[in-house]
Short mmCIF file of C-alpha atoms and ligand atoms in Angstrom, two decimals:
data_model
loop_
_atom_site.label_atom_id
_atom_site.label_comp_id
_atom_site.label_asym_id
_atom_site.label_seq_id
_atom_site.Cartn_x
_atom_site.Cartn_y
_atom_site.Cartn_z
CA MET A 1 8.73 26.48 7.18
CA ASN A 2 12.10 23.91 7.32
CA ILE A 3 10.95 20.60 7.15
CA THR A 4 13.25 17.37 7.58
CA VAL A 5 11.59 14.33 6.03
CA ILE A 6 13.45 10.92 7.33
CA GLY A 7 13.06 7.78 5.25
CA THR A 8 12.35 8.33 1.04
CA GLY A 9 9.95 5.20 0.83
CA TYR A 10 6.17 5.63 -0.36
CA VAL A 11 5.13 7.53 3.02
CA GLY A 12 8.58 9.85 3.27
CA LEU A 13 8.78 10.77 -0.50
CA VAL A 14 5.09 11.61 -1.08
CA GLN A 15 5.01 13.74 2.20
CA GLY A 16 8.32 15.39 1.48
CA ILE A 17 7.50 16.76 -2.46
CA ILE A 18 3.64 17.58 -1.04
CA MET A 19 5.55 19.65 1.64
CA ALA A 20 7.86 21.27 -0.39
CA ASP A 21 4.72 22.22 -3.33
CA PHE A 22 3.31 23.66 -0.13
CA GLY A 23 6.12 26.08 -0.28
CA HIS A 24 8.01 24.44 2.47
CA ASN A 25 11.77 24.19 2.64
CA VAL A 26 12.34 20.39 2.76
CA THR A 27 15.24 18.26 3.05
CA CYS A 28 14.56 14.23 2.47
CA VAL A 29 17.38 12.03 4.24
CA ASP A 30 17.46 8.46 3.50
CA ILE A 31 20.55 6.08 3.99
CA ASP A 32 20.67 4.60 0.73
CA GLU A 33 23.04 7.07 -1.12
CA LYS A 34 22.22 5.88 -5.04
CA LYS A 35 18.72 6.37 -3.80
CA ILE A 36 19.61 10.06 -2.58
CA LYS A 37 21.70 10.28 -5.85
CA GLU A 38 18.63 9.38 -8.44
CA LEU A 39 16.59 11.72 -6.50
CA GLU A 40 18.33 14.79 -6.73
CA LYS A 41 18.37 13.97 -10.05
CA GLY A 42 14.61 14.00 -10.39
CA GLN A 43 14.23 10.39 -10.79
CA ILE A 44 11.86 8.47 -8.40
CA PRO A 45 12.41 4.40 -7.26
CA ILE A 46 8.96 3.82 -7.65
CA TYR A 47 5.99 4.43 -10.01
CA GLU A 48 3.16 6.83 -8.65
CA PRO A 49 1.56 8.58 -11.22
CA GLY A 50 1.88 12.62 -10.88
CA LEU A 51 4.75 12.40 -8.51
CA GLU A 52 7.94 12.33 -10.60
CA GLU A 53 6.82 15.71 -12.35
CA LEU A 54 5.65 17.50 -9.41
CA LEU A 55 9.48 16.43 -7.77
CA ASN A 56 10.93 18.26 -10.92
CA LYS A 57 8.90 20.81 -10.34
CA ASN A 58 9.91 21.24 -6.59
CA ILE A 59 13.77 20.71 -7.80
CA SER A 60 13.36 23.54 -10.07
CA SER A 61 12.23 25.87 -7.64
CA LYS A 62 14.71 24.44 -4.87
CA ASN A 63 11.95 24.10 -2.45
CA ILE A 64 13.46 20.07 -1.94
CA LYS A 65 16.88 18.75 -1.81
CA PHE A 66 17.89 15.01 -0.79
CA THR A 67 21.01 13.78 1.20
CA THR A 68 22.75 11.22 3.42
CA ASP A 69 23.41 13.89 6.26
CA LEU A 70 20.53 13.34 9.19
CA LYS A 71 22.76 15.86 11.32
CA ASN A 72 23.30 18.64 8.63
CA ALA A 73 19.23 18.42 7.51
CA MET A 74 18.31 18.68 11.05
CA LYS A 75 20.13 21.84 11.80
CA GLU A 76 17.40 24.56 10.79
CA SER A 77 14.27 22.25 10.65
CA GLU A 78 11.34 22.97 12.90
CA ILE A 79 9.63 19.65 12.41
CA ILE A 80 11.19 16.61 11.39
CA PHE A 81 9.36 13.87 10.07
CA ILE A 82 10.20 10.06 10.99
CA ALA A 83 8.78 8.15 7.95
CA VAL A 84 11.07 5.12 7.62
CA GLY A 85 9.53 1.46 7.48
CA THR A 86 7.87 -0.16 10.00
CA PRO A 87 8.23 -4.44 8.43
CA PRO A 88 6.41 -6.93 10.27
CA ALA A 89 8.44 -9.00 12.54
CA LEU A 90 8.10 -12.69 12.86
CA ASP A 91 5.38 -12.06 15.34
CA GLY A 92 3.56 -9.93 13.37
CA SER A 93 4.30 -6.89 15.41
CA ALA A 94 5.38 -3.69 13.64
CA ASP A 95 9.22 -4.11 14.09
CA LEU A 96 10.38 -0.69 15.28
CA LYS A 97 14.22 -0.92 15.30
CA TYR A 98 13.94 1.92 12.01
CA VAL A 99 11.90 3.86 14.23
CA LEU A 100 13.74 4.29 17.01
CA ASN A 101 17.12 4.17 15.19
CA VAL A 102 16.39 7.53 14.06
CA ALA A 103 14.71 8.61 17.02
CA SER A 104 17.76 8.09 18.81
CA GLU A 105 20.13 9.77 16.06
CA ILE A 106 17.90 12.59 16.58
CA GLY A 107 18.30 12.69 20.06
CA ASP A 108 22.51 12.49 19.66
CA ASN A 109 22.28 15.82 17.03
CA LEU A 110 19.37 17.91 18.40
CA GLU A 111 20.16 21.69 18.93
CA LYS A 112 17.04 23.73 19.63
CA TYR A 113 13.18 23.15 19.99
CA THR A 114 11.82 20.77 17.49
CA VAL A 115 8.65 18.78 16.88
CA VAL A 116 9.32 15.17 16.14
CA VAL A 117 6.28 13.70 13.87
CA ASN A 118 5.84 10.17 13.44
CA LYS A 119 4.35 9.52 10.04
CA SER A 120 5.07 5.81 9.87
CA THR A 121 2.15 3.28 11.16
CA VAL A 122 3.26 2.21 14.80
CA PRO A 123 1.58 0.58 17.19
CA VAL A 124 0.09 2.41 20.15
CA GLY A 125 2.53 4.11 22.58
CA THR A 126 5.67 4.27 20.41
CA GLY A 127 5.24 8.26 20.38
CA LYS A 128 6.15 8.32 23.99
CA LEU A 129 8.84 5.28 22.86
CA VAL A 130 10.38 7.91 20.57
CA LYS A 131 9.80 10.91 23.07
CA GLU A 132 11.91 8.34 25.67
CA THR A 133 14.55 7.19 23.17
CA ILE A 134 15.09 11.13 22.07
CA LYS A 135 15.34 12.08 25.82
CA LYS A 136 17.61 9.41 26.86
CA GLN A 137 20.04 10.47 24.11
CA LEU A 138 20.09 13.93 25.45
CA ASN A 139 20.46 12.99 28.63
CA LEU A 140 23.79 10.99 27.54
CA ARG A 141 24.59 13.90 25.83
CA ASN A 142 23.99 15.91 29.45
CA ILE A 143 22.24 18.67 28.12
CA ASP A 144 18.24 19.49 28.37
CA ILE A 145 16.65 20.65 24.69
CA ASP A 146 12.76 20.98 24.85
CA PHE A 147 11.35 18.75 21.83
CA ASP A 148 8.04 17.44 21.17
CA VAL A 149 6.83 14.46 19.36
CA VAL A 150 3.41 14.23 17.28
CA SER A 151 1.73 11.73 15.59
CA ASN A 152 0.13 12.53 12.38
CA PRO A 153 -0.55 9.17 10.29
CA GLU A 154 -0.49 8.82 6.61
CA PHE A 155 -4.15 7.79 4.98
CA LEU A 156 -2.55 7.61 1.26
CA LYS A 157 -3.26 4.99 -1.21
CA GLU A 158 -0.68 4.08 -3.76
CA GLY A 159 -1.59 4.64 -7.41
CA LYS A 160 -3.73 7.77 -6.04
CA ALA A 161 -0.80 9.25 -3.51
CA VAL A 162 -0.68 12.75 -4.57
CA GLN A 163 -4.18 13.41 -4.79
CA ASP A 164 -4.92 12.04 -1.27
CA CYS A 165 -1.89 14.02 -0.01
CA VAL A 166 -3.50 17.26 -1.73
CA ASN A 167 -7.08 16.55 -0.98
CA PRO A 168 -7.18 14.29 2.21
CA ASP A 169 -10.44 13.48 3.97
CA ARG A 170 -9.11 14.13 6.85
CA VAL A 171 -5.79 15.22 8.96
CA VAL A 172 -5.32 13.67 11.91
CA ILE A 173 -2.61 15.27 14.85
CA GLY A 174 -2.23 13.27 18.14
CA TYR A 175 -0.08 15.94 20.31
CA GLU A 176 1.04 16.80 23.76
CA THR A 177 1.84 20.94 23.63
CA LYS A 178 0.18 23.81 22.51
CA ARG A 179 3.46 24.64 21.17
CA SER A 180 3.52 22.04 18.80
CA LEU A 181 0.34 21.74 17.50
CA ASP A 182 0.70 25.38 16.79
CA LEU A 183 3.54 24.56 14.36
CA MET A 184 1.69 21.61 12.97
CA LYS A 185 -1.02 23.82 12.25
CA LYS A 186 1.24 26.13 10.36
CA LEU A 187 2.40 23.64 8.21
CA TYR A 188 -0.97 22.29 7.05
CA ARG A 189 -2.22 25.81 6.59
CA LYS A 190 -2.85 25.41 3.03
CA LEU A 191 -4.95 22.14 3.77
CA GLU A 192 -6.88 24.41 6.37
CA GLU A 193 -7.62 26.87 3.58
CA LYS A 194 -8.89 24.21 1.72
CA ASN A 195 -11.61 23.11 4.53
CA ILE A 196 -10.12 19.91 5.04
CA PRO A 197 -11.11 18.83 8.36
CA PHE A 198 -9.01 18.18 11.13
CA VAL A 199 -9.19 15.93 14.01
CA PHE A 200 -6.98 16.92 16.73
CA THR A 201 -6.34 14.22 19.85
CA ASN A 202 -4.16 12.57 21.98
CA LEU A 203 -0.50 10.38 20.88
CA GLU A 204 -2.52 7.49 21.58
CA THR A 205 -5.95 7.92 19.85
CA SER A 206 -4.30 9.44 16.68
CA GLU A 207 -1.79 6.38 16.48
CA MET A 208 -4.87 4.31 17.03
CA ILE A 209 -6.99 5.47 14.35
CA LYS A 210 -4.88 4.52 11.70
CA TYR A 211 -4.75 0.91 12.42
CA ALA A 212 -8.62 1.05 13.40
CA CYS A 213 -9.28 2.55 9.80
CA ASN A 214 -7.10 0.08 7.73
CA ALA A 215 -8.07 -3.01 10.04
CA PHE A 216 -11.78 -1.66 9.32
CA LEU A 217 -11.18 -2.02 5.19
CA ALA A 218 -9.60 -4.89 5.58
CA VAL A 219 -12.62 -6.36 7.03
CA LYS A 220 -14.91 -4.97 4.57
CA ILE A 221 -12.83 -6.75 2.09
CA SER A 222 -12.88 -10.03 3.41
CA TYR A 223 -16.50 -9.76 4.62
CA ILE A 224 -17.65 -9.19 0.74
CA ASN A 225 -15.37 -12.00 -0.24
CA GLU A 226 -16.63 -14.55 2.06
CA ILE A 227 -20.12 -13.50 0.90
CA ALA A 228 -18.66 -13.74 -2.68
CA LEU A 229 -17.56 -16.99 -1.81
CA LEU A 230 -20.94 -18.40 -0.68
CA ALA A 231 -22.80 -16.33 -3.60
CA GLU A 232 -21.22 -18.61 -5.65
CA LYS A 233 -22.19 -21.62 -3.96
CA VAL A 234 -26.29 -20.74 -3.77
CA GLY A 235 -26.63 -18.53 -7.34
CA ALA A 236 -26.44 -15.20 -6.35
CA ASN A 237 -24.32 -12.32 -7.26
CA THR A 238 -21.88 -10.31 -5.59
CA GLU A 239 -21.74 -7.45 -7.62
CA GLU A 240 -25.65 -6.99 -7.32
CA ILE A 241 -24.92 -8.05 -3.53
CA SER A 242 -22.40 -4.90 -3.36
CA LYS A 243 -24.20 -1.98 -4.99
CA ALA A 244 -27.80 -2.85 -3.03
CA MET A 245 -25.57 -3.02 0.15
CA GLY A 246 -23.54 0.60 -1.02
CA MET A 247 -26.91 1.97 -1.46
CA ASP A 248 -27.60 1.93 2.61
CA ASN A 249 -25.46 4.87 3.27
CA ARG A 250 -24.62 3.52 6.58
CA ILE A 251 -22.31 0.88 4.94
CA SER A 252 -21.38 3.20 1.83
CA PRO A 253 -20.30 1.44 -1.76
CA LYS A 254 -16.76 1.74 -1.19
CA PHE A 255 -14.22 -1.06 -0.77
CA LEU A 256 -16.90 -3.74 -1.44
CA ASN A 257 -15.58 -5.49 -4.52
CA CYS A 258 -14.89 -9.33 -3.95
CA GLY A 259 -11.90 -10.25 -5.46
CA PRO A 260 -8.14 -12.56 -4.36
CA GLY A 261 -8.41 -10.60 -1.59
CA TYR A 262 -6.46 -8.01 -0.11
CA GLY A 263 -2.79 -6.97 -0.51
CA GLY A 264 -0.14 -4.44 -0.70
CA SER A 265 2.08 -3.12 1.86
CA CYS A 266 -0.47 -1.74 4.92
CA PHE A 267 -3.65 -3.97 5.08
CA PRO A 268 -1.53 -7.30 5.73
CA LYS A 269 0.73 -5.54 7.87
CA ASP A 270 -1.36 -3.74 9.62
CA THR A 271 -4.10 -6.12 10.67
CA LYS A 272 -1.75 -8.71 11.60
CA ALA A 273 0.18 -5.97 13.97
CA LEU A 274 -3.20 -4.85 15.66
CA VAL A 275 -3.57 -8.63 16.50
CA LYS A 276 -0.51 -8.44 17.92
CA ILE A 277 -1.43 -5.14 19.98
CA GLY A 278 -4.25 -7.19 21.06
CA ASN A 279 -2.45 -10.25 22.41
CA ASP A 280 0.27 -7.53 24.13
CA PHE A 281 -3.03 -5.85 26.21
CA ASN A 282 -4.67 -9.29 26.55
CA GLU A 283 -7.81 -8.17 24.45
CA GLU A 284 -8.73 -10.62 21.38
CA MET A 285 -8.89 -8.98 18.63
CA SER A 286 -11.09 -11.60 16.78
CA VAL A 287 -12.98 -9.62 14.34
CA VAL A 288 -9.81 -8.15 12.58
CA ASN A 289 -8.36 -12.01 13.15
CA ALA A 290 -11.39 -13.44 11.21
CA ALA A 291 -10.42 -11.05 8.50
CA ILE A 292 -6.81 -12.33 8.02
CA TYR A 293 -7.94 -15.99 8.17
CA ALA A 294 -10.53 -15.31 5.55
CA ASN A 295 -8.07 -13.07 3.24
CA GLU A 296 -5.84 -16.06 3.43
CA LYS A 297 -8.74 -18.57 2.52
CA GLN A 298 -9.90 -16.74 -0.55
CA LYS A 299 -6.78 -17.15 -2.22
CA LEU A 300 -6.75 -20.90 -2.12
CA ARG A 301 -10.81 -21.10 -3.14
CA ILE A 302 -10.07 -19.34 -6.20
CA VAL A 303 -7.06 -21.94 -6.76
CA GLU A 304 -9.60 -24.72 -5.67
CA LYS A 305 -12.06 -23.18 -8.41
CA ILE A 306 -9.64 -22.80 -11.05
CA LYS A 307 -8.24 -26.48 -10.78
CA LYS A 308 -12.12 -27.41 -10.45
CA GLU A 309 -13.21 -25.81 -13.66
CA MET A 310 -10.02 -26.78 -15.54
CA LYS A 311 -9.88 -30.15 -14.28
CA GLY A 312 -6.56 -30.41 -13.20
CA LEU A 313 -3.52 -27.89 -13.37
CA ASN A 314 -0.93 -30.91 -14.12
CA ASP A 315 1.13 -29.48 -17.12
CA LYS A 316 -1.63 -26.68 -18.02
CA THR A 317 -0.39 -23.55 -18.74
CA ILE A 318 -1.89 -20.20 -17.52
CA GLY A 319 -1.60 -16.50 -18.20
CA ILE A 320 -1.53 -14.59 -15.62
CA LEU A 321 -2.58 -10.58 -16.29
CA GLY A 322 -1.36 -8.23 -13.90
CA LEU A 323 1.29 -8.92 -10.94
CA SER A 324 1.33 -5.44 -8.49
CA PHE A 325 -1.39 -5.80 -6.06
CA LYS A 326 -3.41 -3.00 -7.53
CA PRO A 327 -3.54 -0.88 -10.64
CA ASP A 328 -1.32 2.23 -10.98
CA THR A 329 1.35 0.83 -8.79
CA ASP A 330 4.96 -1.11 -9.18
CA ASP A 331 4.00 -2.60 -6.09
CA VAL A 332 4.07 -6.26 -5.47
CA ARG A 333 4.24 -6.29 -1.70
CA ASP A 334 1.87 -9.50 -0.68
CA ALA A 335 -0.18 -9.07 -3.63
CA PRO A 336 -2.64 -11.67 -4.13
CA SER A 337 -1.17 -12.74 -7.48
CA LEU A 338 1.97 -14.16 -5.49
CA ASP A 339 0.30 -16.65 -3.31
CA ILE A 340 -2.06 -17.63 -6.37
CA ILE A 341 0.72 -18.29 -8.94
CA LYS A 342 2.92 -20.46 -6.11
CA GLU A 343 -0.17 -22.26 -5.53
CA LEU A 344 -1.06 -23.15 -9.31
CA ILE A 345 2.73 -24.10 -9.85
CA THR A 346 2.86 -26.05 -6.83
CA ASN A 347 -0.51 -28.05 -8.43
CA GLY A 348 1.73 -28.41 -11.80
CA ALA A 349 0.45 -25.57 -14.20
CA LYS A 350 3.30 -23.61 -15.54
CA ILE A 351 2.86 -19.48 -16.01
CA ARG A 352 3.16 -16.70 -18.38
CA ALA A 353 2.92 -13.50 -16.64
CA TYR A 354 2.39 -9.85 -17.89
CA CYS A 355 1.88 -6.24 -15.72
CA PRO A 356 2.61 -3.24 -16.86
CA LYS A 357 4.52 -2.31 -14.05
CA GLY A 358 5.27 -5.24 -11.20
CA ILE A 359 7.25 -7.89 -13.40
CA LYS A 360 10.58 -6.21 -12.06
CA GLU A 361 9.56 -6.76 -8.26
CA ALA A 362 7.45 -9.98 -8.90
CA LYS A 363 10.88 -11.29 -10.44
CA TRP A 364 12.53 -11.58 -7.44
CA ARG A 365 9.64 -11.90 -5.00
CA LEU A 366 9.07 -15.47 -7.04
CA LYS A 367 12.98 -16.06 -7.80
CA LYS A 368 12.09 -19.62 -6.01
CA PHE A 369 9.25 -20.24 -8.54
CA GLU A 370 11.03 -18.90 -11.69
CA LYS A 371 11.97 -22.09 -13.74
CA ASN A 372 8.31 -22.45 -13.98
CA ILE A 373 7.20 -18.95 -14.51
CA THR A 374 7.95 -16.90 -18.32
CA TYR A 375 7.44 -12.91 -18.09
CA CYS A 376 5.91 -11.77 -21.17
CA ASN A 377 6.00 -7.94 -22.93
CA ASP A 378 2.48 -7.23 -23.37
CA GLU A 379 -0.57 -8.83 -22.53
CA TYR A 380 -1.21 -10.94 -25.85
CA GLU A 381 1.85 -12.88 -25.59
CA VAL A 382 0.70 -14.73 -22.12
CA SER A 383 -1.77 -16.05 -24.03
CA THR A 384 0.49 -18.21 -26.37
CA ASN A 385 0.28 -21.85 -26.14
CA SER A 386 -2.06 -21.47 -22.41
CA ASP A 387 -4.46 -23.43 -21.46
CA SER A 388 -6.28 -20.23 -19.70
CA ILE A 389 -6.03 -16.66 -18.25
CA ILE A 390 -6.34 -15.27 -15.21
CA LEU A 391 -7.02 -11.66 -14.61
CA THR A 392 -5.39 -10.82 -11.07
CA THR A 393 -5.26 -7.16 -11.26
CA GLU A 394 -7.69 -4.80 -13.72
CA TRP A 395 -5.22 -2.38 -14.86
CA SER A 396 -7.34 -0.58 -17.28
CA GLN A 397 -5.30 -1.08 -20.48
CA PHE A 398 -6.44 -4.93 -19.50
CA LYS A 399 -10.35 -3.72 -20.28
CA ASN A 400 -9.96 -2.98 -23.89
CA LEU A 401 -8.26 -6.29 -24.80
CA LYS A 402 -8.78 -7.80 -27.97
CA PHE A 403 -10.56 -10.79 -27.03
CA ASP A 404 -10.06 -12.87 -30.57
CA LYS A 405 -6.67 -11.49 -30.76
CA LEU A 406 -5.98 -13.07 -27.25
CA ARG A 407 -7.52 -16.37 -27.83
CA GLU A 408 -5.61 -16.59 -31.50
CA LYS A 409 -2.95 -18.62 -29.87
CA MET A 410 -4.19 -20.81 -26.93
CA LYS A 411 -4.64 -23.88 -26.55
CA ASP A 412 -8.41 -24.03 -24.33
CA ASN A 413 -10.24 -20.92 -23.66
CA PHE A 414 -10.61 -20.82 -19.86
CA TYR A 415 -10.42 -16.63 -18.33
CA PHE A 416 -11.06 -16.56 -15.14
CA ASP A 417 -11.82 -12.72 -13.94
CA LEU A 418 -10.79 -12.36 -10.75
CA ARG A 419 -11.80 -8.63 -10.48
CA ASN A 420 -14.86 -8.91 -12.44
CA LEU A 421 -13.13 -6.44 -15.35
CA HIS A 422 -15.17 -7.72 -18.23
CA ASN A 423 -18.16 -9.26 -16.60
CA LYS A 424 -20.39 -6.81 -18.17
CA ASN A 425 -18.90 -7.39 -21.50
CA PRO A 426 -20.60 -9.96 -23.91
CA GLU A 427 -18.11 -10.34 -26.18
CA ILE A 428 -15.72 -12.46 -23.75
CA LYS A 429 -18.60 -14.83 -23.11
CA LYS A 430 -18.50 -15.67 -26.95
CA ILE A 431 -15.11 -16.05 -27.38
CA PHE A 432 -14.40 -17.52 -23.91
CA LYS A 433 -15.64 -19.82 -21.12
CA TYR A 434 -15.69 -17.23 -18.84
CA PHE A 435 -15.81 -17.49 -15.02
CA ALA A 436 -16.32 -13.77 -12.91
CA THR A 437 -15.78 -13.83 -9.41
CA GLY A 438 -18.85 -13.98 -6.57
CA MET A 439 -21.07 -15.06 -9.16
C1 UDX B 1 -4.52 1.28 2.30
C2 UDX B 1 -5.32 1.71 2.72
O1 UDX B 1 -6.31 2.34 1.53
C3 UDX B 1 -4.81 3.47 2.68
O2 UDX B 1 -5.13 4.39 3.69
C4 UDX B 1 -3.44 3.38 3.74
O3 UDX B 1 -2.77 4.66 4.08
C5 UDX B 1 -2.77 2.39 3.29
O4 UDX B 1 -3.58 1.51 2.98
P1 UDX B 1 -3.05 1.01 -0.29
O5 UDX B 1 -2.89 -0.48 0.07
O6 UDX B 1 -2.29 1.64 -1.10
O7 UDX B 1 -3.84 1.68 0.82
O8 UDX B 1 -4.49 0.36 -1.36
P2 UDX B 1 -5.79 0.14 -1.42
O9 UDX B 1 -6.37 0.88 -2.86
O10 UDX B 1 -6.46 0.59 -0.08
O11 UDX B 1 -6.48 -1.22 -1.54
C6 UDX B 1 -5.64 -2.20 -0.80
C7 UDX B 1 -5.76 -3.54 -0.98
O12 UDX B 1 -7.50 -4.12 -1.05
C8 UDX B 1 -5.51 -4.23 -2.71
O13 UDX B 1 -5.16 -5.25 -2.51
C9 UDX B 1 -7.30 -3.82 -3.28
O14 UDX B 1 -7.43 -4.70 -4.27
C10 UDX B 1 -7.72 -4.49 -2.08
N1 UDX B 1 -9.63 -4.03 -2.38
C11 UDX B 1 -9.69 -2.78 -2.58
C12 UDX B 1 -10.55 -4.94 -2.87
O15 UDX B 1 -9.98 -6.11 -2.99
N2 UDX B 1 -11.48 -4.88 -2.85
C13 UDX B 1 -11.98 -3.16 -2.74
O16 UDX B 1 -13.22 -3.24 -2.40
C14 UDX B 1 -11.42 -2.29 -2.36
#
């Protein structure tokens, strides 16, 4: 099939490359010329394991191409994916300007029946809004061309994007006509053959599913983080609590790891957007609201604990291990490390930070604080003259740290393990004043 994917961010790029790998003819469109040029050369602007190899394979087999020319790309397309960003507006709602701009451009250039698929996470009702926007442009052109809008939310996790797309837990398709449904089934035949479950529903339900899933997972994390705060006070062990909770198969063990709070491009943004949608329809999303509050509280509590244990932070040097919001990604959007670093600096600390992939992005996100941050070349460099280490992201390379080497150049020996990466390792407790989280 001929497919156009508009937007080469995380979602669009992965979708385009995987669809090409399924054997479709894919054209990826973006307004960023520099990015398109790099992609044509097989270079991806993000760090995502396995993606660049897959891109190069499909460039060689000519299944994928890149362009800034939407009009031309659309000509042959049976399906167009809208996968542009929906950044949060000031009031927490998802800003739809990019999605609607694309919809109106599609309306300006549509020449034959096409299915327009919303892949971006968008508020309930956006499918209908996209449809109206395209129709309006067709009316301005004084022509009547049939088209359908479909909602097909993305559930991929960063760092595991390729495997999530090739082997999703389910595919959700919100549709209005049989014609569009048949084309979507044809598009995903490879997944159907693998017995991946499909959910076919209306546009609004499909749009809600995405928010309901992400907000639920955020609630689950905030829940275990609050349990962890209480566990520390009463002398309980959150790891054992999570393990026992997870043995109840109604609860499931996943997303029950306590830590510094959730971050990334989805949970913070989607929880706030869901609360806003609730407000718009006069329905308070009180549980989700509480999860957002608990997530902010979590980061502050962690700094309070560090400050208390270290007897103040003024003029202390703190080594940070991990800046990205989770391992195997260079994404630092809404990473807990950012808020924690800002709070530590506000309390008088100096930072030495290292992250395998996140430094470049953290540098500009923490620009205002740059005079108090030294970025290091490896995990051992952060320890020079440091009073404490804080492990913020559980990159697997941190698991096998040589603790004595890390300790050598430190002034003091505090170690706060926000992800409980070393908790089972007795060695660390001999060398450091070690603080796990939630116990
Ligand atoms: C998430 C959803 O999982 C995915 O389905 C959706 O499409 C996009 O949002 P992602 O943001 O890539 O994916 O990361 P995820 O692995 O879900 O982690 C999100 C955040 O929660 C991270 O900051 C992570 O550290 C945190 N987390 C996760 C915990 O603190 N504890 C856990 O047990 C699990």
